[in-house]
Amino acid sequence: MAQIHDVLLRPLTTEKGAVLESSENTYIFAVGLKANKIQIKAAVEAFFGVSVEAVRTSVVRGKNKRFGRHSGRRSDWKKAYVKLASGDVLNFFSDEAQA
């Protein structure tokens, strides 16, 4: 099994994520490209100590970018929508999360 830090890269804090968090108890994470739903569920449950109901994933394609006269492409990345069981909460920015 992959390490937790290879599966969960960082939480994504966006307006859409805030709406999903308050309405559906769903959180968005950037995850490794090779991580599957089973690994993501296990990593969130192990790291945060919550129970996960469902995991949805999507691969975000990298954009083509120019740097002066040189052109390049950003890397593809994967994001996961993790729905928690009712009653479970993840607090990334509150004082209780850092204690």
XYZ file of N, CA, C and O in Angstrom:
396
model
N 0.838 -1.191 0.000
C 0.000 0.000 0.000
C 0.875 1.243 0.000
O 1.953 1.262 0.580
N 0.415 2.282 -0.661
C 1.170 3.521 -0.747
C 1.139 4.261 0.588
O 0.237 4.078 1.400
N 2.134 5.101 0.808
C 2.191 5.911 2.017
C 1.110 6.990 1.977
O 0.675 7.399 0.896
N 0.701 7.479 3.147
C -0.357 8.492 3.207
C 0.067 9.758 2.476
O -0.725 10.365 1.758
N 1.332 10.155 2.620
C 1.785 11.385 1.973
C 1.928 11.233 0.460
O 2.033 12.229 -0.259
N 1.903 10.012 -0.057
C 1.876 9.808 -1.501
C 0.455 9.835 -2.040
O 0.251 10.101 -3.224
N -0.519 9.563 -1.186
C -1.918 9.535 -1.607
C -2.550 10.912 -1.435
O -3.059 11.499 -2.381
N -2.527 11.450 -0.221
C -3.107 12.770 0.057
C -2.015 13.820 -0.047
O -1.061 13.815 0.725
N -2.154 14.740 -1.007
C -1.144 15.778 -1.174
C -1.490 17.031 -0.389
O -0.668 17.570 0.334
N -2.732 17.536 -0.530
C -3.149 18.740 0.183
C -4.657 18.897 0.049
O -5.244 18.421 -0.932
N -5.281 19.584 0.998
C -6.699 19.906 0.828
C -6.843 21.091 -0.124
O -5.976 21.958 -0.177
N -7.908 21.104 -0.895
C -8.175 22.221 -1.799
C -9.247 23.097 -1.168
O -10.329 22.623 -0.824
N -8.950 24.369 -1.006
C -9.907 25.299 -0.416
C -10.381 26.246 -1.508
O -9.659 27.156 -1.915
N -11.567 26.006 -2.002
C -12.163 26.825 -3.038
C -13.580 27.184 -2.621
O -14.103 26.676 -1.624
N -14.213 28.064 -3.377
C -15.598 28.417 -3.097
C -16.506 27.203 -3.269
O -17.410 26.966 -2.473
N -16.274 26.437 -4.316
C -17.072 25.226 -4.532
C -16.879 24.250 -3.376
O -17.830 23.617 -2.912
N -15.660 24.138 -2.897
C -15.393 23.252 -1.779
C -16.096 23.698 -0.508
O -16.574 22.873 0.273
N -16.181 25.010 -0.289
C -16.886 25.519 0.891
C -18.376 25.220 0.809
O -19.006 24.868 1.812
N -18.940 25.327 -0.384
C -20.362 25.020 -0.560
C -20.605 23.534 -0.344
O -21.556 23.140 0.348
N -19.756 22.680 -0.913
C -19.906 21.232 -0.734
C -19.701 20.823 0.724
O -20.369 19.918 1.219
N -18.792 21.515 1.408
C -18.528 21.199 2.808
C -19.758 21.487 3.670
O -20.127 20.680 4.521
N -20.412 22.608 3.430
C -21.550 22.968 4.272
C -22.820 22.222 3.883
O -23.630 21.898 4.741
N -23.017 21.930 2.601
C -24.275 21.321 2.182
C -24.235 19.789 2.171
O -25.202 19.139 2.545
N -23.120 19.191 1.750
C -23.063 17.737 1.561
C -22.021 17.037 2.425
O -21.829 15.833 2.279
N -21.310 17.782 3.289
C -20.252 17.220 4.135
C -19.192 16.531 3.275
O -18.733 15.430 3.570
N -18.819 17.203 2.160
C -17.840 16.682 1.207
C -16.624 17.599 1.185
O -16.759 18.821 1.136
N -15.449 17.021 1.197
C -14.196 17.772 1.187
C -13.405 17.401 -0.062
O -13.478 16.275 -0.549
N -12.619 18.366 -0.571
C -11.860 18.164 -1.806
C -10.373 18.119 -1.471
O -9.867 18.964 -0.733
N -9.678 17.123 -2.012
C -8.246 16.957 -1.809
C -7.549 16.806 -3.154
O -8.089 16.201 -4.074
N -6.320 17.322 -3.240
C -5.434 16.978 -4.346
C -4.738 15.693 -3.943
O -4.194 15.586 -2.832
N -4.787 14.697 -4.806
C -4.226 13.385 -4.496
C -3.241 12.987 -5.585
O -3.181 13.611 -6.650
N -2.479 11.940 -5.334
C -1.527 11.436 -6.313
C -2.236 10.869 -7.532
O -3.340 10.336 -7.432
N -1.613 10.999 -8.687
C -2.233 10.519 -9.929
C -2.494 9.018 -9.916
O -3.452 8.552 -10.517
N -1.667 8.261 -9.232
C -1.826 6.812 -9.222
C -2.688 6.312 -8.070
O -2.906 5.118 -7.932
N -3.195 7.223 -7.233
C -4.014 6.813 -6.091
C -5.406 6.418 -6.566
O -6.001 7.096 -7.401
N -5.916 5.316 -6.021
C -7.268 4.909 -6.373
C -8.212 5.228 -5.213
O -7.793 5.691 -4.153
N -9.506 4.983 -5.414
C -10.509 5.366 -4.426
C -10.337 4.624 -3.104
O -10.552 5.191 -2.033
N -9.934 3.382 -3.159
C -9.753 2.594 -1.950
C -8.596 3.156 -1.128
O -8.683 3.294 0.098
N -7.493 3.508 -1.781
C -6.352 4.086 -1.083
C -6.691 5.451 -0.496
O -6.266 5.787 0.612
N -7.461 6.260 -1.238
C -7.845 7.583 -0.756
C -8.725 7.456 0.484
O -8.534 8.155 1.486
N -9.691 6.557 0.436
C -10.573 6.342 1.586
C -9.775 5.897 2.808
O -9.955 6.423 3.913
N -8.872 4.949 2.630
C -8.064 4.454 3.745
C -7.165 5.547 4.314
O -6.992 5.656 5.534
N -6.595 6.390 3.448
C -5.699 7.446 3.903
C -6.447 8.509 4.703
O -5.968 8.966 5.745
N -7.628 8.909 4.241
C -8.406 9.924 4.964
C -8.860 9.370 6.307
O -8.785 10.059 7.335
N -9.323 8.130 6.330
C -9.770 7.534 7.584
C -8.614 7.384 8.574
O -8.776 7.625 9.770
N -7.439 7.007 8.088
C -6.294 6.821 8.977
C -5.737 8.159 9.470
O -5.392 8.300 10.643
N -5.646 9.151 8.605
C -5.004 10.412 8.959
C -5.896 11.294 9.821
O -5.427 11.914 10.771
N -7.183 11.377 9.490
C -8.086 12.281 10.197
C -8.961 11.585 11.229
O -9.617 12.246 12.031
N -9.037 10.275 11.220
C -9.839 9.553 12.186
C -11.334 9.742 11.998
O -12.089 9.841 12.960
N -11.794 9.788 10.753
C -13.211 9.944 10.430
C -13.636 8.746 9.586
O -12.806 7.974 9.119
N -14.935 8.608 9.375
C -15.410 7.546 8.498
C -15.884 8.153 7.183
O -16.589 9.156 7.172
N -15.478 7.540 6.092
C -15.754 8.037 4.752
C -16.886 7.223 4.139
O -16.861 5.994 4.170
N -17.878 7.924 3.581
C -18.989 7.240 2.911
C -18.688 6.974 1.446
O -18.963 5.899 0.940
N -18.161 7.981 0.739
C -17.946 7.836 -0.703
C -16.754 8.671 -1.139
O -16.412 9.673 -0.510
N -16.131 8.249 -2.239
C -15.017 8.975 -2.845
C -15.269 9.074 -4.338
O -15.566 8.072 -4.989
N -15.190 10.292 -4.870
C -15.265 10.512 -6.314
C -13.953 11.150 -6.744
O -13.409 11.986 -6.035
N -13.431 10.770 -7.899
C -12.162 11.317 -8.370
C -12.318 11.880 -9.771
O -13.204 11.469 -10.531
N -11.435 12.818 -10.101
C -11.365 13.331 -11.464
C -9.934 13.758 -11.739
O -9.240 14.248 -10.848
N -9.499 13.550 -12.975
C -8.165 13.946 -13.396
C -8.274 15.298 -14.086
O -9.059 15.481 -15.020
N -7.480 16.267 -13.595
C -7.460 17.605 -14.162
C -6.276 17.674 -15.119
O -5.133 17.416 -14.723
N -6.552 17.978 -16.354
C -5.494 18.043 -17.364
C -4.676 19.316 -17.196
O -5.222 20.384 -16.909
N -3.357 19.214 -17.389
C -2.477 20.368 -17.270
C -2.659 21.331 -18.429
O -2.974 20.935 -19.547
N -2.477 22.614 -18.146
C -2.654 23.646 -19.162
C -1.362 23.861 -19.945
O -0.261 23.666 -19.429
N -1.515 24.296 -21.182
C -0.359 24.711 -21.968
C -0.022 26.141 -21.585
O -0.892 27.005 -21.562
N 1.238 26.393 -21.257
C 1.677 27.709 -20.815
C 2.887 28.143 -21.621
O 3.661 27.319 -22.094
N 3.036 29.462 -21.751
C 4.203 30.024 -22.428
C 5.050 30.773 -21.420
O 4.527 31.468 -20.560
N 6.349 30.635 -21.541
C 7.308 31.357 -20.721
C 8.217 32.126 -21.677
O 9.235 31.606 -22.121
N 7.793 33.326 -22.044
C 8.504 34.075 -23.072
C 8.299 33.396 -24.406
O 7.174 33.169 -24.838
N 9.382 33.029 -25.063
C 9.242 32.340 -26.346
C 9.237 30.827 -26.203
O 9.121 30.106 -27.189
N 9.388 30.343 -24.985
C 9.370 28.907 -24.731
C 7.970 28.481 -24.300
O 7.333 29.149 -23.499
N 7.513 27.390 -24.833
C 6.212 26.885 -24.427
C 6.397 25.598 -23.639
O 7.345 24.845 -23.854
N 5.476 25.362 -22.722
C 5.548 24.169 -21.902
C 4.152 23.742 -21.501
O 3.153 24.304 -21.940
N 4.099 22.748 -20.675
C 2.817 22.214 -20.250
C 2.888 21.882 -18.776
O 3.861 21.268 -18.321
N 1.864 22.295 -18.032
C 1.782 21.933 -16.623
C 1.397 20.462 -16.496
O 0.776 19.897 -17.385
N 1.735 19.887 -15.372
C 1.469 18.468 -15.150
C -0.013 18.225 -14.899
O -0.723 19.083 -14.371
N -0.471 17.029 -15.272
C -1.816 16.608 -14.916
C -1.840 16.313 -13.419
O -0.823 15.965 -12.825
N -3.017 16.469 -12.806
C -3.163 16.142 -11.397
C -4.558 15.612 -11.139
O -5.452 15.742 -11.961
N -4.722 14.952 -10.014
C -5.993 14.312 -9.683
C -6.568 14.950 -8.437
O -5.837 15.286 -7.510
N -7.894 15.124 -8.421
C -8.548 15.591 -7.211
C -9.617 14.600 -6.797
O -10.172 13.880 -7.632
N -9.863 14.556 -5.500
C -10.812 13.611 -4.938
C -11.848 14.358 -4.111
O -11.507 15.242 -3.326
N -13.110 14.012 -4.318
C -14.214 14.530 -3.520
C -14.543 13.450 -2.493
O -14.999 12.368 -2.854
N -14.310 13.745 -1.218
C -14.474 12.766 -0.153
C -15.693 13.147 0.679
O -15.713 14.209 1.302
N -16.708 12.281 0.673
C -17.915 12.516 1.453
C -17.797 11.776 2.772
O -17.592 10.563 2.799
N -17.935 12.531 3.875
C -17.822 11.957 5.198
C -19.183 11.536 5.726
O -20.219 12.022 5.264
N -19.179 10.643 6.701
C -20.411 10.227 7.360
C -20.969 11.403 8.142
O -20.238 12.316 8.541
N -22.274 11.408 8.342
C -22.892 12.512 9.069
C -22.364 12.543 10.498
O -22.193 11.504 11.147
N -22.039 13.729 10.958
C -21.469 13.897 12.288
C -19.963 14.059 12.273
O -19.387 14.567 13.231
N -19.290 13.640 11.215
C -17.835 13.806 11.102
C -17.522 15.129 10.416
O -18.183 15.516 9.464
N -16.489 15.823 10.921
C -16.112 17.132 10.394
C -14.591 17.211 10.338
O -13.900 16.685 11.215
N -14.071 17.879 9.314
C -12.649 18.195 9.224
C -12.493 19.697 9.383
O -13.085 20.460 8.618
N -11.717 20.126 10.373
C -11.470 21.552 10.595
C -10.015 21.842 10.264
O -9.132 21.563 11.062
N -9.767 22.419 9.085
C -8.398 22.713 8.683
C -7.894 24.024 9.273
O -6.718 24.177 9.527
N -8.786 24.990 9.499
C -8.359 26.325 9.877
C -8.808 26.759 11.264
O -8.642 27.896 11.626
N -9.383 25.868 12.052
C -9.823 26.265 13.390
C -8.719 25.982 14.413
O -7.749 25.276 14.141
N -8.882 26.523 15.614
C -7.887 26.332 16.657
C -7.865 24.894 17.170
O -6.836 24.405 17.597
N -9.010 24.198 17.125
C -9.051 22.833 17.609
C -8.233 21.903 16.723
O -7.707 20.907 17.180
N -8.135 22.206 15.428
C -7.404 21.329 14.512
C -5.911 21.372 14.767
O -5.200 20.430 14.488
N -5.396 22.481 15.318
C -3.976 22.613 15.533
C -3.556 22.154 16.924
O -2.388 22.034 17.207
N -4.485 21.912 17.786
C -4.147 21.487 19.160
C -3.874 20.003 19.234
O -4.101 19.257 18.366
